[in-house]
Amino acid sequence: MKDQRNLQLTRRDVLLSAVTVALPVVAGAAQAETIRSVTDVRKLPLTLRVNGKDRKLELDPRTTLLDSLREHLHLSGTKKGCDHGQCGACTVLVNGVRINSCLSLAVMHDGDSITTIEGLGTPDNLHPMQAAFIKHDGYQCGYCTPGQICSAVAVLNEIKAGIPSHMTGDLTASPETTNVEMRERMSGNICRCGAYSNIAEAMAEVARSPA
Ligand code: FES
Ligand code: FES
């Protein structure tokens, strides 16, 4: 009689066993669903005009502009430093304006004109900023350099266009290419090697040269 009582299942026992058996099944199904949703993403067609050439791509809409350049177009000049918008190594020009390409999705740039370090100049015909970086030793390891050069080009264009910065004293006057003005505008481009003074000298030389 006592043994029979021990064998009797209570409603609570049944529910507990059902939950115990069902949980791994439910978790497994959810995991499978997650894996499917991560991999089964509809790719989107887009065209980026990169360094003067139209490049057609079909990308997972979550692909950053940086990864589309490096991984899909094999333009590895643009560097991935932090991948969080904090170092500037991934700086490229989009329609002439500098952006951190790690913070922007490629699909947002369908039809946009992108200039990377490969498009600024060639080894035989360097952009003046590239030549000035070489002349003034504006780099050591060179990892930040493509981003620094793209940013430096954009900075001089910003100053020329009269766009003020936090360091511009008189907002009614045109900003000038002073050392402090250029350093402030370049503050988003980090150089672990500390080539900042030489970069400033390179920029000053280009700023002084006739357009
Ligand atoms: Fe984009 Fe650092 S890699 S800001
Ligand atoms: Fe090495 Fe700038 S040259 S990080």
PDB file of C-alpha atoms and ligand atoms in Angstrom:
ATOM      1  CA  MET A   1       0.000   0.000   0.000  1.00  0.00           C
ATOM      2  CA  LYS A   2       2.822   2.284   0.996  1.00  0.00           C
ATOM      3  CA  ASP A   3       4.699   1.468  -2.268  1.00  0.00           C
ATOM      4  CA  GLN A   4       1.572   2.153  -4.281  1.00  0.00           C
ATOM      5  CA  ARG A   5       1.280   5.595  -2.689  1.00  0.00           C
ATOM      6  CA  ASN A   6       4.872   6.311  -3.638  1.00  0.00           C
ATOM      7  CA  LEU A   7       4.134   5.437  -7.258  1.00  0.00           C
ATOM      8  CA  GLN A   8       1.152   7.770  -7.493  1.00  0.00           C
ATOM      9  CA  LEU A   9       1.932  10.884  -9.472  1.00  0.00           C
ATOM     10  CA  THR A  10       0.597  14.187  -8.323  1.00  0.00           C
ATOM     11  CA  ARG A  11      -0.586  16.861 -10.732  1.00  0.00           C
ATOM     12  CA  ARG A  12       2.512  18.881  -9.725  1.00  0.00           C
ATOM     13  CA  ASP A  13       4.824  15.988 -10.690  1.00  0.00           C
ATOM     14  CA  VAL A  14       3.202  15.696 -14.105  1.00  0.00           C
ATOM     15  CA  LEU A  15       3.526  19.390 -14.780  1.00  0.00           C
ATOM     16  CA  LEU A  16       7.145  19.459 -13.649  1.00  0.00           C
ATOM     17  CA  SER A  17       8.115  16.517 -15.843  1.00  0.00           C
ATOM     18  CA  ALA A  18       6.315  18.052 -18.808  1.00  0.00           C
ATOM     19  CA  VAL A  19       8.184  21.310 -18.354  1.00  0.00           C
ATOM     20  CA  THR A  20      11.512  19.503 -17.932  1.00  0.00           C
ATOM     21  CA  VAL A  21      11.004  17.520 -21.123  1.00  0.00           C
ATOM     22  CA  ALA A  22       9.600  20.407 -23.131  1.00  0.00           C
ATOM     23  CA  LEU A  23      12.188  23.052 -22.230  1.00  0.00           C
ATOM     24  CA  PRO A  24      15.113  21.654 -24.236  1.00  0.00           C
ATOM     25  CA  VAL A  25      12.761  21.113 -27.180  1.00  0.00           C
ATOM     26  CA  VAL A  26      11.501  24.695 -27.019  1.00  0.00           C
ATOM     27  CA  ALA A  27      15.045  26.045 -26.517  1.00  0.00           C
ATOM     28  CA  GLY A  28      16.318  23.959 -29.431  1.00  0.00           C
ATOM     29  CA  ALA A  29      13.556  25.213 -31.693  1.00  0.00           C
ATOM     30  CA  ALA A  30      14.245  28.822 -30.696  1.00  0.00           C
ATOM     31  CA  GLN A  31      17.945  28.354 -31.298  1.00  0.00           C
ATOM     32  CA  ALA A  32      17.323  26.842 -34.731  1.00  0.00           C
ATOM     33  CA  GLU A  33      14.988  29.714 -35.529  1.00  0.00           C
ATOM     34  CA  THR A  34      17.651  32.220 -34.423  1.00  0.00           C
ATOM     35  CA  ILE A  35      20.301  30.557 -36.576  1.00  0.00           C
ATOM     36  CA  ARG A  36      17.936  30.590 -39.554  1.00  0.00           C
ATOM     37  CA  SER A  37      17.088  34.245 -39.029  1.00  0.00           C
ATOM     38  CA  VAL A  38      20.770  35.173 -38.803  1.00  0.00           C
ATOM     39  CA  THR A  39      21.743  33.397 -42.006  1.00  0.00           C
ATOM     40  CA  ASP A  40      18.583  33.675 -44.114  1.00  0.00           C
ATOM     41  CA  VAL A  41      18.692  37.404 -44.712  1.00  0.00           C
ATOM     42  CA  ARG A  42      17.569  38.674 -48.069  1.00  0.00           C
ATOM     43  CA  LYS A  43      20.494  40.354 -49.760  1.00  0.00           C
ATOM     44  CA  LEU A  44      19.927  43.763 -51.265  1.00  0.00           C
ATOM     45  CA  PRO A  45      21.360  44.987 -54.558  1.00  0.00           C
ATOM     46  CA  LEU A  46      23.154  48.300 -54.564  1.00  0.00           C
ATOM     47  CA  THR A  47      25.675  50.279 -56.571  1.00  0.00           C
ATOM     48  CA  LEU A  48      28.528  52.175 -54.994  1.00  0.00           C
ATOM     49  CA  ARG A  49      30.547  54.526 -57.142  1.00  0.00           C
ATOM     50  CA  VAL A  50      33.962  53.771 -55.687  1.00  0.00           C
ATOM     51  CA  ASN A  51      36.972  55.798 -56.816  1.00  0.00           C
ATOM     52  CA  GLY A  52      35.156  56.770 -59.995  1.00  0.00           C
ATOM     53  CA  LYS A  53      33.866  53.319 -60.956  1.00  0.00           C
ATOM     54  CA  ASP A  54      30.410  51.865 -60.445  1.00  0.00           C
ATOM     55  CA  ARG A  55      30.603  48.703 -58.340  1.00  0.00           C
ATOM     56  CA  LYS A  56      27.490  46.537 -58.160  1.00  0.00           C
ATOM     57  CA  LEU A  57      27.022  44.512 -54.997  1.00  0.00           C
ATOM     58  CA  GLU A  58      24.465  42.249 -53.342  1.00  0.00           C
ATOM     59  CA  LEU A  59      24.872  42.601 -49.625  1.00  0.00           C
ATOM     60  CA  ASP A  60      23.370  41.530 -46.358  1.00  0.00           C
ATOM     61  CA  PRO A  61      21.748  44.838 -45.316  1.00  0.00           C
ATOM     62  CA  ARG A  62      23.724  44.700 -42.062  1.00  0.00           C
ATOM     63  CA  THR A  63      27.062  45.035 -43.891  1.00  0.00           C
ATOM     64  CA  THR A  64      28.921  48.203 -42.976  1.00  0.00           C
ATOM     65  CA  LEU A  65      30.392  50.433 -45.638  1.00  0.00           C
ATOM     66  CA  LEU A  66      33.817  49.549 -44.235  1.00  0.00           C
ATOM     67  CA  ASP A  67      33.267  45.803 -44.641  1.00  0.00           C
ATOM     68  CA  SER A  68      31.792  46.262 -48.100  1.00  0.00           C
ATOM     69  CA  LEU A  69      34.995  48.047 -49.160  1.00  0.00           C
ATOM     70  CA  ARG A  70      37.440  45.699 -47.468  1.00  0.00           C
ATOM     71  CA  GLU A  71      35.720  42.311 -47.667  1.00  0.00           C
ATOM     72  CA  HIS A  72      33.616  42.602 -50.824  1.00  0.00           C
ATOM     73  CA  LEU A  73      35.573  45.019 -53.020  1.00  0.00           C
ATOM     74  CA  HIS A  74      38.993  44.041 -51.612  1.00  0.00           C
ATOM     75  CA  LEU A  75      40.031  47.643 -51.097  1.00  0.00           C
ATOM     76  CA  SER A  76      42.047  47.021 -47.967  1.00  0.00           C
ATOM     77  CA  GLY A  77      43.576  50.511 -47.820  1.00  0.00           C
ATOM     78  CA  THR A  78      40.750  51.624 -45.563  1.00  0.00           C
ATOM     79  CA  LYS A  79      41.556  50.234 -42.137  1.00  0.00           C
ATOM     80  CA  LYS A  80      39.455  48.757 -39.364  1.00  0.00           C
ATOM     81  CA  GLY A  81      40.770  50.012 -36.052  1.00  0.00           C
ATOM     82  CA  CYS A  82      38.116  50.051 -33.346  1.00  0.00           C
ATOM     83  CA  ASP A  83      35.007  49.281 -35.474  1.00  0.00           C
ATOM     84  CA  HIS A  84      33.188  51.579 -33.043  1.00  0.00           C
ATOM     85  CA  GLY A  85      33.580  55.071 -34.489  1.00  0.00           C
ATOM     86  CA  GLN A  86      36.335  56.044 -32.095  1.00  0.00           C
ATOM     87  CA  CYS A  87      39.647  55.954 -33.970  1.00  0.00           C
ATOM     88  CA  GLY A  88      39.049  57.313 -37.487  1.00  0.00           C
ATOM     89  CA  ALA A  89      41.122  54.580 -39.185  1.00  0.00           C
ATOM     90  CA  CYS A  90      38.138  53.786 -41.426  1.00  0.00           C
ATOM     91  CA  THR A  91      37.634  57.359 -42.682  1.00  0.00           C
ATOM     92  CA  VAL A  92      36.572  57.646 -46.326  1.00  0.00           C
ATOM     93  CA  LEU A  93      35.003  60.434 -48.336  1.00  0.00           C
ATOM     94  CA  VAL A  94      31.349  60.050 -49.286  1.00  0.00           C
ATOM     95  CA  ASN A  95      30.271  62.627 -51.846  1.00  0.00           C
ATOM     96  CA  GLY A  96      33.283  64.641 -50.686  1.00  0.00           C
ATOM     97  CA  VAL A  97      32.404  64.506 -46.984  1.00  0.00           C
ATOM     98  CA  ARG A  98      34.435  62.393 -44.545  1.00  0.00           C
ATOM     99  CA  ILE A  99      32.683  59.714 -42.528  1.00  0.00           C
ATOM    100  CA  ASN A 100      33.644  56.788 -40.322  1.00  0.00           C
ATOM    101  CA  SER A 101      32.777  53.922 -42.654  1.00  0.00           C
ATOM    102  CA  CYS A 102      32.519  51.460 -39.741  1.00  0.00           C
ATOM    103  CA  LEU A 103      29.458  53.328 -38.484  1.00  0.00           C
ATOM    104  CA  SER A 104      27.530  53.429 -41.740  1.00  0.00           C
ATOM    105  CA  LEU A 105      25.654  50.670 -43.535  1.00  0.00           C
ATOM    106  CA  ALA A 106      26.571  50.105 -47.172  1.00  0.00           C
ATOM    107  CA  VAL A 107      22.919  50.025 -48.241  1.00  0.00           C
ATOM    108  CA  MET A 108      22.578  53.617 -47.071  1.00  0.00           C
ATOM    109  CA  HIS A 109      25.017  54.641 -49.805  1.00  0.00           C
ATOM    110  CA  ASP A 110      23.371  53.240 -52.919  1.00  0.00           C
ATOM    111  CA  GLY A 111      24.460  55.586 -55.733  1.00  0.00           C
ATOM    112  CA  ASP A 112      26.890  57.534 -53.538  1.00  0.00           C
ATOM    113  CA  SER A 113      30.377  58.453 -54.651  1.00  0.00           C
ATOM    114  CA  ILE A 114      32.977  56.946 -52.314  1.00  0.00           C
ATOM    115  CA  THR A 115      36.650  57.918 -52.340  1.00  0.00           C
ATOM    116  CA  THR A 116      39.110  55.697 -50.506  1.00  0.00           C
ATOM    117  CA  ILE A 117      42.851  56.131 -50.132  1.00  0.00           C
ATOM    118  CA  GLU A 118      43.273  54.035 -53.307  1.00  0.00           C
ATOM    119  CA  GLY A 119      41.288  56.645 -55.240  1.00  0.00           C
ATOM    120  CA  LEU A 120      43.014  59.788 -53.970  1.00  0.00           C
ATOM    121  CA  GLY A 121      46.206  59.287 -55.936  1.00  0.00           C
ATOM    122  CA  THR A 122      48.414  56.623 -57.440  1.00  0.00           C
ATOM    123  CA  PRO A 123      52.053  55.741 -56.678  1.00  0.00           C
ATOM    124  CA  ASP A 124      53.045  57.618 -59.846  1.00  0.00           C
ATOM    125  CA  ASN A 125      50.703  60.504 -59.297  1.00  0.00           C
ATOM    126  CA  LEU A 126      50.273  61.102 -55.582  1.00  0.00           C
ATOM    127  CA  HIS A 127      47.628  63.399 -54.161  1.00  0.00           C
ATOM    128  CA  PRO A 128      49.382  66.470 -52.679  1.00  0.00           C
ATOM    129  CA  MET A 129      48.370  65.325 -49.176  1.00  0.00           C
ATOM    130  CA  GLN A 130      49.894  61.879 -49.763  1.00  0.00           C
ATOM    131  CA  ALA A 131      53.106  63.491 -50.995  1.00  0.00           C
ATOM    132  CA  ALA A 132      53.188  65.848 -47.998  1.00  0.00           C
ATOM    133  CA  PHE A 133      52.721  62.948 -45.539  1.00  0.00           C
ATOM    134  CA  ILE A 134      55.733  61.226 -47.101  1.00  0.00           C
ATOM    135  CA  LYS A 135      57.828  64.386 -47.090  1.00  0.00           C
ATOM    136  CA  HIS A 136      57.055  65.193 -43.432  1.00  0.00           C
ATOM    137  CA  ASP A 137      57.133  61.605 -42.099  1.00  0.00           C
ATOM    138  CA  GLY A 138      53.464  61.830 -41.154  1.00  0.00           C
ATOM    139  CA  TYR A 139      53.333  58.171 -40.150  1.00  0.00           C
ATOM    140  CA  GLN A 140      55.261  55.380 -38.500  1.00  0.00           C
ATOM    141  CA  CYS A 141      53.434  52.022 -38.673  1.00  0.00           C
ATOM    142  CA  GLY A 142      51.051  53.510 -41.242  1.00  0.00           C
ATOM    143  CA  TYR A 143      47.914  51.836 -39.917  1.00  0.00           C
ATOM    144  CA  CYS A 144      46.045  55.069 -39.252  1.00  0.00           C
ATOM    145  CA  THR A 145      47.493  56.828 -42.293  1.00  0.00           C
ATOM    146  CA  PRO A 146      44.800  56.190 -44.952  1.00  0.00           C
ATOM    147  CA  GLY A 147      42.169  57.545 -42.565  1.00  0.00           C
ATOM    148  CA  GLN A 148      44.406  60.453 -41.565  1.00  0.00           C
ATOM    149  CA  ILE A 149      45.008  61.433 -45.189  1.00  0.00           C
ATOM    150  CA  CYS A 150      41.320  61.210 -46.186  1.00  0.00           C
ATOM    151  CA  SER A 151      40.430  63.246 -43.114  1.00  0.00           C
ATOM    152  CA  ALA A 152      43.167  65.801 -43.752  1.00  0.00           C
ATOM    153  CA  VAL A 153      41.931  66.347 -47.311  1.00  0.00           C
ATOM    154  CA  ALA A 154      38.385  66.849 -46.027  1.00  0.00           C
ATOM    155  CA  VAL A 155      39.542  69.202 -43.254  1.00  0.00           C
ATOM    156  CA  LEU A 156      41.207  71.585 -45.690  1.00  0.00           C
ATOM    157  CA  ASN A 157      38.063  71.514 -47.836  1.00  0.00           C
ATOM    158  CA  GLU A 158      35.918  72.270 -44.772  1.00  0.00           C
ATOM    159  CA  ILE A 159      38.093  75.248 -43.831  1.00  0.00           C
ATOM    160  CA  LYS A 160      38.085  76.474 -47.413  1.00  0.00           C
ATOM    161  CA  ALA A 161      34.292  76.227 -47.461  1.00  0.00           C
ATOM    162  CA  GLY A 162      34.150  78.443 -44.361  1.00  0.00           C
ATOM    163  CA  ILE A 163      32.758  75.762 -42.025  1.00  0.00           C
ATOM    164  CA  PRO A 164      33.665  76.713 -38.434  1.00  0.00           C
ATOM    165  CA  SER A 165      34.911  74.349 -35.700  1.00  0.00           C
ATOM    166  CA  HIS A 166      34.856  74.549 -31.904  1.00  0.00           C
ATOM    167  CA  MET A 167      38.162  76.422 -32.119  1.00  0.00           C
ATOM    168  CA  THR A 168      36.966  79.111 -34.538  1.00  0.00           C
ATOM    169  CA  GLY A 169      37.008  82.338 -32.567  1.00  0.00           C
ATOM    170  CA  ASP A 170      35.014  84.535 -34.898  1.00  0.00           C
ATOM    171  CA  LEU A 171      32.046  82.768 -36.455  1.00  0.00           C
ATOM    172  CA  THR A 172      31.408  85.688 -38.787  1.00  0.00           C
ATOM    173  CA  ALA A 173      34.878  85.443 -40.368  1.00  0.00           C
ATOM    174  CA  SER A 174      36.293  82.684 -42.541  1.00  0.00           C
ATOM    175  CA  PRO A 175      38.217  80.097 -40.517  1.00  0.00           C
ATOM    176  CA  GLU A 176      41.932  79.919 -41.184  1.00  0.00           C
ATOM    177  CA  THR A 177      44.230  76.964 -41.543  1.00  0.00           C
ATOM    178  CA  THR A 178      45.957  77.533 -38.221  1.00  0.00           C
ATOM    179  CA  ASN A 179      47.680  74.705 -36.399  1.00  0.00           C
ATOM    180  CA  VAL A 180      45.079  74.669 -33.630  1.00  0.00           C
ATOM    181  CA  GLU A 181      42.195  74.755 -36.127  1.00  0.00           C
ATOM    182  CA  MET A 182      43.570  71.767 -38.035  1.00  0.00           C
ATOM    183  CA  ARG A 183      44.415  69.797 -34.886  1.00  0.00           C
ATOM    184  CA  GLU A 184      40.901  70.300 -33.524  1.00  0.00           C
ATOM    185  CA  ARG A 185      39.344  69.051 -36.755  1.00  0.00           C
ATOM    186  CA  MET A 186      41.690  66.048 -36.886  1.00  0.00           C
ATOM    187  CA  SER A 187      40.942  65.052 -33.280  1.00  0.00           C
ATOM    188  CA  GLY A 188      38.765  62.129 -34.400  1.00  0.00           C
ATOM    189  CA  ASN A 189      41.739  60.459 -36.065  1.00  0.00           C
ATOM    190  CA  ILE A 190      43.862  58.661 -33.502  1.00  0.00           C
ATOM    191  CA  CYS A 191      47.503  57.776 -34.164  1.00  0.00           C
ATOM    192  CA  ARG A 192      48.929  55.225 -31.719  1.00  0.00           C
ATOM    193  CA  CYS A 193      52.423  56.029 -33.021  1.00  0.00           C
ATOM    194  CA  GLY A 194      51.981  59.692 -32.136  1.00  0.00           C
ATOM    195  CA  ALA A 195      52.817  61.176 -35.532  1.00  0.00           C
ATOM    196  CA  TYR A 196      50.571  64.153 -34.849  1.00  0.00           C
ATOM    197  CA  SER A 197      53.185  66.926 -35.204  1.00  0.00           C
ATOM    198  CA  ASN A 198      54.364  65.615 -38.540  1.00  0.00           C
ATOM    199  CA  ILE A 199      50.780  65.208 -39.767  1.00  0.00           C
ATOM    200  CA  ALA A 200      50.126  68.851 -38.799  1.00  0.00           C
ATOM    201  CA  GLU A 201      53.232  69.909 -40.727  1.00  0.00           C
ATOM    202  CA  ALA A 202      52.093  67.973 -43.796  1.00  0.00           C
ATOM    203  CA  MET A 203      48.672  69.598 -43.630  1.00  0.00           C
ATOM    204  CA  ALA A 204      50.192  73.050 -43.179  1.00  0.00           C
ATOM    205  CA  GLU A 205      52.310  72.572 -46.281  1.00  0.00           C
ATOM    206  CA  VAL A 206      49.300  71.568 -48.394  1.00  0.00           C
ATOM    207  CA  ALA A 207      47.277  74.448 -46.924  1.00  0.00           C
ATOM    208  CA  ARG A 208      50.017  76.909 -47.914  1.00  0.00           C
ATOM    209  CA  SER A 209      50.376  75.582 -51.435  1.00  0.00           C
ATOM    210  CA  PRO A 210      48.321  77.242 -54.187  1.00  0.00           C
ATOM    211  CA  ALA A 211      45.136  75.311 -55.027  1.00  0.00           C
TER     212      ALA A 211
HETATM  213 FE1  FES B   1      35.921  53.169 -37.661  1.00  0.00          FE
HETATM  214 FE2  FES B   1      37.706  53.103 -35.673  1.00  0.00          FE
HETATM  215  S1  FES B   1      37.383  51.660 -37.266  1.00  0.00           S
HETATM  216  S2  FES B   1      36.331  54.710 -36.217  1.00  0.00           S
HETATM  217 FE1  FES B   2      51.005  54.106 -36.520  1.00  0.00          FE
HETATM  218 FE2  FES B   2      49.456  56.250 -36.802  1.00  0.00          FE
HETATM  219  S1  FES B   2      51.308  55.793 -37.854  1.00  0.00           S
HETATM  220  S2  FES B   2      49.030  54.458 -35.710  1.00  0.00           S
END
